[in-house]
Coordinates of C-alpha atoms and ligand atoms in Angstrom, one line a residue:
M1 CA 0.0 0.0 0.0
N2 CA 1.5 3.4 -0.8
A3 CA 1.5 6.2 1.8
S4 CA -1.4 8.1 0.2
A5 CA -3.7 5.1 0.5
T6 CA -3.0 4.6 4.2
P7 CA -6.2 5.4 6.1
P8 CA -5.6 8.4 8.5
L9 CA -5.0 7.8 12.2
Q10 CA -7.8 8.8 14.5
K11 CA -7.5 9.7 18.1
F12 CA -9.5 7.6 20.7
F13 CA -9.9 7.4 24.4
A14 CA -11.1 4.2 26.1
P15 CA -12.4 4.7 29.7
C16 CA -12.2 1.7 32.0
P17 CA -12.8 1.0 35.7
R18 CA -10.2 2.7 37.8
G19 CA -7.3 0.3 38.6
L20 CA -7.4 -1.5 35.2
E21 CA -5.5 1.1 33.1
T22 CA -2.3 -1.0 32.9
V23 CA -4.1 -4.1 31.7
L24 CA -6.2 -2.1 29.3
F25 CA -3.0 -0.6 28.0
E26 CA -1.6 -4.1 27.3
E27 CA -4.9 -5.2 25.7
L28 CA -5.1 -2.2 23.4
T29 CA -1.4 -2.7 22.4
E30 CA -2.2 -6.3 21.5
L31 CA -5.2 -5.3 19.4
G32 CA -2.9 -3.0 17.3
A33 CA -3.4 0.4 18.9
Q34 CA -0.6 3.0 18.4
H35 CA 0.6 5.8 20.6
V36 CA -1.1 4.2 23.6
G37 CA -1.0 6.2 26.8
P38 CA -2.7 5.3 30.1
T39 CA -4.1 8.1 32.3
D40 CA -6.4 8.0 35.3
G41 CA -9.6 6.1 34.4
G42 CA -8.7 5.2 30.9
V43 CA -6.2 4.9 28.0
A44 CA -5.7 7.2 25.0
F45 CA -4.7 5.6 21.8
Q46 CA -4.6 6.1 18.0
G47 CA -5.5 4.0 15.1
T48 CA -7.7 3.7 12.0
F49 CA -11.5 3.5 12.3
T50 CA -11.2 -0.2 11.7
L51 CA -9.1 -0.4 14.9
G52 CA -11.9 1.5 16.7
Y53 CA -14.3 -1.2 15.6
R54 CA -11.9 -4.0 16.6
V55 CA -11.5 -2.5 20.1
C56 CA -15.3 -2.3 20.5
L57 CA -15.7 -5.9 19.4
W58 CA -12.7 -7.4 21.3
S59 CA -11.8 -5.3 24.3
R60 CA -12.8 -7.1 27.5
I61 CA -11.7 -4.2 29.7
A62 CA -12.7 -0.9 28.1
S63 CA -16.0 0.6 29.1
R64 CA -16.4 2.7 25.9
V65 CA -14.4 3.8 22.8
L66 CA -14.6 7.6 22.4
W67 CA -13.6 9.1 19.1
Q68 CA -12.0 12.5 19.4
L69 CA -13.7 15.0 17.2
A70 CA -12.3 18.3 18.4
V71 CA -10.1 19.7 21.2
D72 CA -9.1 23.2 22.1
E73 CA -8.4 25.6 25.0
Y74 CA -11.5 27.4 26.3
R75 CA -12.3 30.1 28.8
S76 CA -16.1 30.2 28.8
E77 CA -19.2 28.2 27.9
E78 CA -19.4 30.1 24.6
D79 CA -15.9 28.8 23.6
I80 CA -17.1 25.3 24.1
F81 CA -20.2 26.1 22.0
S82 CA -17.9 27.3 19.2
L83 CA -15.7 24.3 19.4
A84 CA -18.8 22.0 19.1
R85 CA -20.3 24.2 16.3
E86 CA -17.2 23.7 14.1
I87 CA -17.8 20.0 13.9
E88 CA -19.7 18.8 10.7
W89 CA -22.3 16.9 12.6
P90 CA -24.6 16.2 9.6
Q91 CA -21.6 14.3 8.1
L92 CA -21.5 12.0 11.1
F93 CA -25.1 10.8 11.7
S94 CA -28.5 11.5 10.3
P95 CA -31.1 13.7 12.1
Q96 CA -33.4 10.7 12.6
H97 CA -30.9 9.4 15.2
T98 CA -31.4 10.6 18.8
I99 CA -28.6 12.1 20.7
R100 CA -27.4 12.6 24.3
V101 CA -24.7 15.0 25.4
Q102 CA -22.8 14.2 28.6
V103 CA -20.3 16.6 30.1
D104 CA -17.6 15.6 32.6
A105 CA -15.1 17.9 34.2
I106 CA -12.1 18.0 36.4
R107 CA -11.2 21.3 37.9
S108 CA -13.1 23.2 35.2
P109 CA -13.9 26.9 35.9
V110 CA -17.4 26.7 34.3
T111 CA -20.2 27.2 36.8
S112 CA -22.9 24.8 35.3
L113 CA -22.2 21.6 33.5
E114 CA -25.9 21.5 32.7
F115 CA -25.5 24.7 30.8
V116 CA -22.5 23.4 28.8
T117 CA -24.6 20.3 28.0
L118 CA -27.4 22.5 26.6
R119 CA -25.0 24.7 24.6
V120 CA -23.3 21.6 23.0
K121 CA -26.7 20.3 22.1
D122 CA -27.6 23.7 20.6
A123 CA -24.4 23.6 18.5
I124 CA -25.3 20.2 17.1
V125 CA -28.9 21.4 16.3
D126 CA -27.6 24.6 14.7
S127 CA -25.2 22.5 12.6
F128 CA -28.1 20.4 11.2
R129 CA -30.3 23.4 10.6
A130 CA -27.5 25.2 8.7
A131 CA -27.2 22.2 6.5
G132 CA -31.0 22.4 5.8
E133 CA -31.8 19.3 7.7
D134 CA -34.2 18.3 10.5
R135 CA -32.9 18.6 14.0
P136 CA -32.1 15.4 15.9
S137 CA -34.0 14.9 19.1
V138 CA -32.6 14.1 22.6
N139 CA -33.1 10.8 24.2
T140 CA -31.3 10.5 27.5
S141 CA -32.0 6.8 28.3
M142 CA -31.4 5.0 24.9
P143 CA -29.8 7.5 22.5
D144 CA -28.4 6.4 19.1
M145 CA -25.5 8.8 19.4
R146 CA -23.7 9.7 22.6
I147 CA -21.6 12.8 22.6
H148 CA -19.1 13.2 25.5
V149 CA -17.5 16.4 26.4
F150 CA -14.5 16.4 28.8
L151 CA -13.3 19.6 30.4
T152 CA -10.1 20.2 32.3
T153 CA -9.0 23.5 33.7
H154 CA -8.1 24.9 30.2
T155 CA -9.0 22.2 27.6
A156 CA -12.3 21.0 26.2
T157 CA -12.5 17.8 24.2
V158 CA -15.5 16.6 22.2
Y159 CA -15.9 12.9 21.5
L160 CA -18.5 10.7 19.7
D161 CA -18.9 7.3 21.4
L162 CA -18.3 4.4 18.9
A163 CA -19.7 1.9 21.4
G164 CA -23.2 3.1 22.2
E165 CA -24.3 1.2 25.3
A166 CA -21.3 0.6 27.6
L167 CA -19.1 -2.2 26.4
F168 CA -19.5 -4.2 29.7
K169 CA -23.1 -4.9 28.4
R170 CA -22.1 -7.9 26.4
G171 CA -25.6 -9.2 25.8
Y172 CA -25.4 -12.4 27.7
R173 CA -26.9 -11.1 31.0
R174 CA -30.6 -11.6 30.4
E175 CA -31.8 -11.6 33.9
G176 CA -30.2 -9.9 36.9
L177 CA -29.4 -11.1 40.4
A178 CA -28.6 -8.4 43.0
A179 CA -25.0 -7.0 43.0
P180 CA -23.4 -8.5 39.9
L181 CA -19.9 -7.4 39.1
R182 CA -19.3 -5.3 36.0
E183 CA -18.3 -7.6 33.2
N184 CA -15.2 -5.6 32.3
L185 CA -14.1 -5.5 36.0
A186 CA -14.3 -9.3 36.1
A187 CA -12.3 -9.6 32.9
G188 CA -9.9 -7.0 34.1
M189 CA -9.2 -8.9 37.3
L190 CA -8.5 -12.1 35.3
A191 CA -6.0 -10.0 33.3
L192 CA -4.4 -8.5 36.4
K193 CA -3.9 -12.1 37.7
G194 CA -2.5 -13.2 34.4
W195 CA -5.2 -15.9 33.9
K196 CA -5.2 -17.1 30.3
A197 CA -7.0 -20.4 30.6
Q198 CA -3.8 -22.1 31.5
M199 CA -4.9 -23.2 35.1
P200 CA -8.1 -24.1 36.9
L201 CA -10.3 -21.2 38.0
F202 CA -12.7 -21.5 40.9
D203 CA -15.4 -19.0 42.0
P204 CA -17.0 -20.5 45.1
M205 CA -19.5 -17.6 45.5
C206 CA -20.3 -17.1 41.8
G207 CA -23.6 -15.2 42.1
S208 CA -24.7 -14.7 38.5
G209 CA -21.4 -16.1 37.2
T210 CA -19.8 -13.0 35.8
I211 CA -16.2 -14.1 36.6
L212 CA -16.9 -17.6 35.2
T213 CA -18.6 -16.3 32.0
E214 CA -15.9 -13.8 31.3
A215 CA -13.3 -16.6 31.9
A216 CA -15.2 -19.0 29.6
M217 CA -15.2 -16.4 26.8
I218 CA -11.4 -16.0 27.2
A219 CA -10.9 -19.8 27.2
M220 CA -13.1 -20.2 24.1
G221 CA -11.5 -17.2 22.3
L222 CA -15.0 -15.5 22.0
A223 CA -15.2 -11.8 21.2
P224 CA -17.0 -10.1 24.2
G225 CA -18.9 -7.8 21.7
A226 CA -20.0 -10.6 19.4
Q227 CA -23.7 -10.6 20.6
R228 CA -24.4 -6.8 20.6
P229 CA -24.8 -3.8 18.3
F230 CA -22.6 -0.7 18.3
A231 CA -23.3 2.9 17.7
F232 CA -20.7 3.1 14.9
E233 CA -22.9 0.8 12.8
K234 CA -25.4 3.8 12.5
M235 CA -22.7 6.4 11.7
L236 CA -22.6 7.8 8.2
N237 CA -18.9 6.9 7.8
F238 CA -19.6 3.2 8.8
Q239 CA -17.3 0.9 6.8
A240 CA -19.8 -2.0 6.8
D241 CA -17.7 -4.5 4.8
D242 CA -14.7 -4.2 7.1
F243 CA -16.8 -4.7 10.1
H244 CA -18.8 -7.6 8.8
A245 CA -15.5 -9.4 7.8
M246 CA -14.3 -8.7 11.4
R247 CA -17.5 -10.1 12.9
E248 CA -17.3 -13.2 10.7
A249 CA -13.7 -13.8 11.6
A250 CA -14.6 -13.5 15.3
A251 CA -17.5 -15.9 14.9
S252 CA -15.3 -18.6 13.3
A253 CA -12.4 -18.2 15.8
G254 CA -14.3 -19.8 18.8
K255 CA -13.1 -23.1 20.2
P256 CA -14.7 -25.6 22.7
L257 CA -14.3 -25.0 26.4
P258 CA -11.8 -27.5 27.9
E259 CA -13.0 -29.8 30.7
G260 CA -11.7 -29.4 34.2
L261 CA -10.9 -25.7 33.8
L262 CA -13.8 -23.8 35.3
F263 CA -15.5 -24.5 38.7
G264 CA -18.3 -22.5 40.2
N265 CA -20.5 -22.6 43.3
D266 CA -23.1 -20.6 45.1
R267 CA -25.3 -21.5 48.1
D268 CA -28.2 -19.9 46.3
A269 CA -29.8 -22.2 43.7
E270 CA -31.2 -19.3 41.7
A271 CA -27.7 -17.9 41.4
V272 CA -26.4 -21.3 40.1
D273 CA -29.2 -21.4 37.5
T274 CA -28.4 -17.9 36.4
T275 CA -24.7 -18.7 36.0
R276 CA -25.6 -21.8 33.9
R277 CA -27.9 -19.7 31.6
H278 CA -25.2 -17.0 31.2
L279 CA -22.7 -19.7 30.2
Q280 CA -25.2 -21.2 27.8
N281 CA -25.9 -17.8 26.3
I282 CA -22.3 -17.4 25.3
G283 CA -21.2 -20.9 24.4
G284 CA -24.3 -23.2 24.1
E285 CA -25.3 -26.1 26.3
A286 CA -22.4 -28.4 25.6
N287 CA -19.8 -25.9 26.6
A288 CA -21.8 -24.7 29.6
A289 CA -22.0 -28.4 30.8
R290 CA -18.1 -28.4 30.9
V291 CA -18.2 -25.9 33.8
V292 CA -18.6 -27.8 37.1
L293 CA -21.3 -25.9 39.1
T294 CA -22.4 -26.8 42.7
N295 CA -25.0 -25.4 45.0
V296 CA -23.8 -25.7 48.6
A297 CA -22.2 -23.5 51.3
M298 CA -18.6 -22.9 50.1
E299 CA -17.1 -24.0 53.4
T300 CA -18.3 -27.6 52.8
L301 CA -16.6 -28.0 49.4
D302 CA -13.5 -29.9 48.6
S303 CA -10.8 -28.3 46.5
P304 CA -11.7 -28.9 42.8
A305 CA -8.0 -29.4 41.7
P306 CA -4.6 -29.5 43.4
N307 CA -3.9 -25.8 42.5
G308 CA -5.3 -22.9 40.5
L309 CA -6.8 -19.4 40.8
L310 CA -9.6 -18.9 43.2
L311 CA -11.2 -15.5 42.3
T312 CA -14.4 -14.4 44.0
N313 CA -16.6 -11.5 45.1
P314 CA -17.9 -12.3 48.6
P315 CA -20.9 -10.6 50.1
Y316 CA -19.9 -7.0 51.2
G317 CA -22.0 -6.4 54.2
E318 CA -23.6 -3.1 53.3
R319 CA -25.9 -3.1 56.3
L320 CA -24.8 -3.2 59.9
D321 CA -26.4 -6.6 60.7
D322 CA -24.7 -8.1 57.5
L323 CA -21.4 -6.7 58.9
A324 CA -21.9 -8.6 62.1
D325 CA -22.6 -11.8 60.2
L326 CA -19.4 -11.3 58.1
K327 CA -17.4 -10.9 61.3
L328 CA -18.6 -14.3 62.4
W329 CA -18.2 -15.9 59.0
Y330 CA -14.7 -14.7 58.0
P331 CA -12.8 -17.1 60.4
V332 CA -14.8 -20.0 58.9
V333 CA -13.6 -18.9 55.5
G334 CA -10.0 -18.7 56.8
T335 CA -10.1 -22.2 58.2
W336 CA -11.6 -23.6 55.0
L337 CA -8.9 -21.9 52.9
K338 CA -6.2 -23.2 55.1
Q339 CA -7.5 -26.8 55.3
T340 CA -8.8 -27.2 51.8
M341 CA -7.3 -24.8 49.3
A342 CA -3.5 -25.1 50.0
G343 CA -1.6 -24.8 46.7
W344 CA -4.0 -22.2 45.3
K345 CA -3.8 -18.4 44.9
A346 CA -7.0 -17.0 46.4
C347 CA -8.2 -13.5 45.4
F348 CA -11.2 -11.7 46.9
I349 CA -12.7 -8.5 45.6
T350 CA -14.5 -6.7 48.4
A351 CA -15.4 -3.2 49.7
D352 CA -14.7 -4.5 53.2
R353 CA -11.2 -3.7 54.3
A354 CA -11.6 -6.0 57.3
L355 CA -11.6 -9.2 55.2
P356 CA -7.9 -10.1 55.6
G357 CA -7.9 -9.6 59.4
G358 CA -11.2 -11.5 59.6
I359 CA -9.9 -14.5 57.7
G360 CA -6.5 -14.3 59.4
F361 CA -4.3 -14.1 56.3
K362 CA -1.8 -11.5 55.3
P363 CA -2.5 -10.4 51.7
S364 CA 0.5 -10.7 49.3
K365 CA -1.1 -8.0 47.2
R366 CA -4.0 -5.5 47.6
T367 CA -5.1 -3.7 44.4
P368 CA -7.5 -0.7 44.6
L369 CA -10.3 -1.3 42.1
F370 CA -13.8 0.3 41.5
N371 CA -16.9 -1.8 41.0
G372 CA -19.1 1.0 39.7
A373 CA -18.9 3.7 42.4
L374 CA -17.9 1.2 45.1
D375 CA -14.2 1.6 46.2
C376 CA -13.0 -2.0 46.5
R377 CA -9.7 -3.9 47.1
L378 CA -8.7 -7.0 45.3
F379 CA -6.9 -9.0 48.0
E380 CA -4.5 -11.8 47.0
F381 CA -3.4 -14.6 49.3
E382 CA -0.8 -17.2 48.4
L383 CA -2.0 -20.5 50.0
Y384 CA 1.2 -22.5 50.2
S385 CA 0.9 -26.2 50.3
G386 CA 2.8 -28.3 52.8
S387 CA 4.6 -27.2 55.9
R388 CA 6.3 -23.8 56.5
R389 CA 9.7 -25.4 55.6
E390 CA 8.5 -25.9 52.0
R391 CA 7.9 -22.2 51.5
P392 CA 10.4 -20.3 49.3
A393 CA 13.5 -19.4 51.3
G394 CA 13.3 -16.1 53.1
E395 CA 9.5 -15.8 52.5
A396 CA 7.5 -14.9 55.6
P397 CA 4.6 -17.2 56.4
K398 CA 1.4 -15.7 54.9
I399 CA -1.0 -17.7 57.1
N400 CA -1.4 -16.7 60.7
E401 CA -1.0 -20.1 62.3
Ligands
SAM501 C1 -21.7 -10.3 45.8 S1 -22.5 -11.8 45.3 C2 -21.5 -12.3 44.0 C3 -21.8 -11.6 42.7 C4 -21.1 -12.2 41.5 N1 -19.7 -11.9 41.5 C5 -21.8 -11.7 40.2 O1 -21.1 -11.1 39.4 O2 -23.0 -12.0 40.0 C6 -22.0 -12.9 46.6 C7 -22.6 -14.3 46.4 O3 -22.1 -15.1 47.4 C8 -23.0 -16.1 47.8 N2 -22.7 -16.6 49.1 C9 -22.6 -15.9 50.2 N3 -22.2 -16.7 51.2 C10 -21.9 -17.9 50.7 C11 -21.4 -19.2 51.1 N4 -21.1 -19.3 52.4 N5 -21.2 -20.2 50.3 C12 -21.5 -20.0 49.0 N6 -22.1 -18.9 48.4 C13 -22.2 -17.9 49.3 C14 -24.4 -15.3 47.7 O4 -25.4 -16.2 47.5 C15 -24.1 -14.4 46.5 O5 -24.6 -15.0 45.3

């Protein structure tokens, strides 16, 4: 291809749950992104449009893919209006598509973000009117096009969201139990722990099975976005042939789930049913049947394999009486880990900082992560097998014996 035929590079920003920027950086690099730069809460990158599509289809960790349309310094709301008014909106989408403008700011001098939202919407409407077209209407719950404006002290950036609905909405969750993890947080934790389907994974309190379902998709090589539509499919510059080829390649890349890899449990029978349905939704019945699911209290279970990764999201104890229950239950968890799970690495994501003290283990790592707005820690415990003498030389015992 000669240089003049090379498609131009576009600038993108992929937000993600805070704490996952480094693993998103690695994922985007693997997907072919260029000039990749992590910041707080997301990763900036460059690439062609086709790369933007690929990230929407294949990123397990990004929450969205925002395409940068304009950026400039500003002093007032009117500067932001002018910046948005310079964009040729009628070339991007048709007036039949509904819009939503969202403005986020860090240390911005503007007094009202609602007013900025209104002025950016006015700029879009003016742009359609000036082109002799109808005006698009606003839909705040299910818009076709999401326009994001990000303000810092001096700079305003206008983005159009390629994803549409957030990317953690994969399409497999068809009924909700209380308190599910965000899908991209579950996938991000697997990436943080380096899980690539090479060792057994066990979620003994699986709830609706988010961790197991994300793990099954990784093990089967399934694209997380294979079952959902994207906003870019409605954009006027949509390169349909490129995307259809990408979807077809993704559909034919899937492989069967290995036996003896994924193990789940929940004491709630409805949770186990939901987990099974989610696994069926992504991989069909035969693959879902290869995940061993049980329905008992975790502390009565035997270890499903000599070693592996235990990754789970225990109840948090949001109410005071729940907290009292947790205090009584944590030592039971500690005993079970010590007696049953030696040889495993155990990771718990929780908003309760008292978990390590409660179970009586010293974490080898604690990673701050956000589950939505909830400020959590991912605690990692190495459960060495055998006696203290078998631990690596110089390593302090991790279990308070
Ligand atoms: C916060 S939810 C897990 C949510 C899950 N990560 C998801 O994405 O849907 C905690 C789960 O732990 C289960 N649970 C609580 N105590 C348990 C125990 N002792 N044994 C097994 N499951 C338990 C609850 O039934 C609940 O489904």
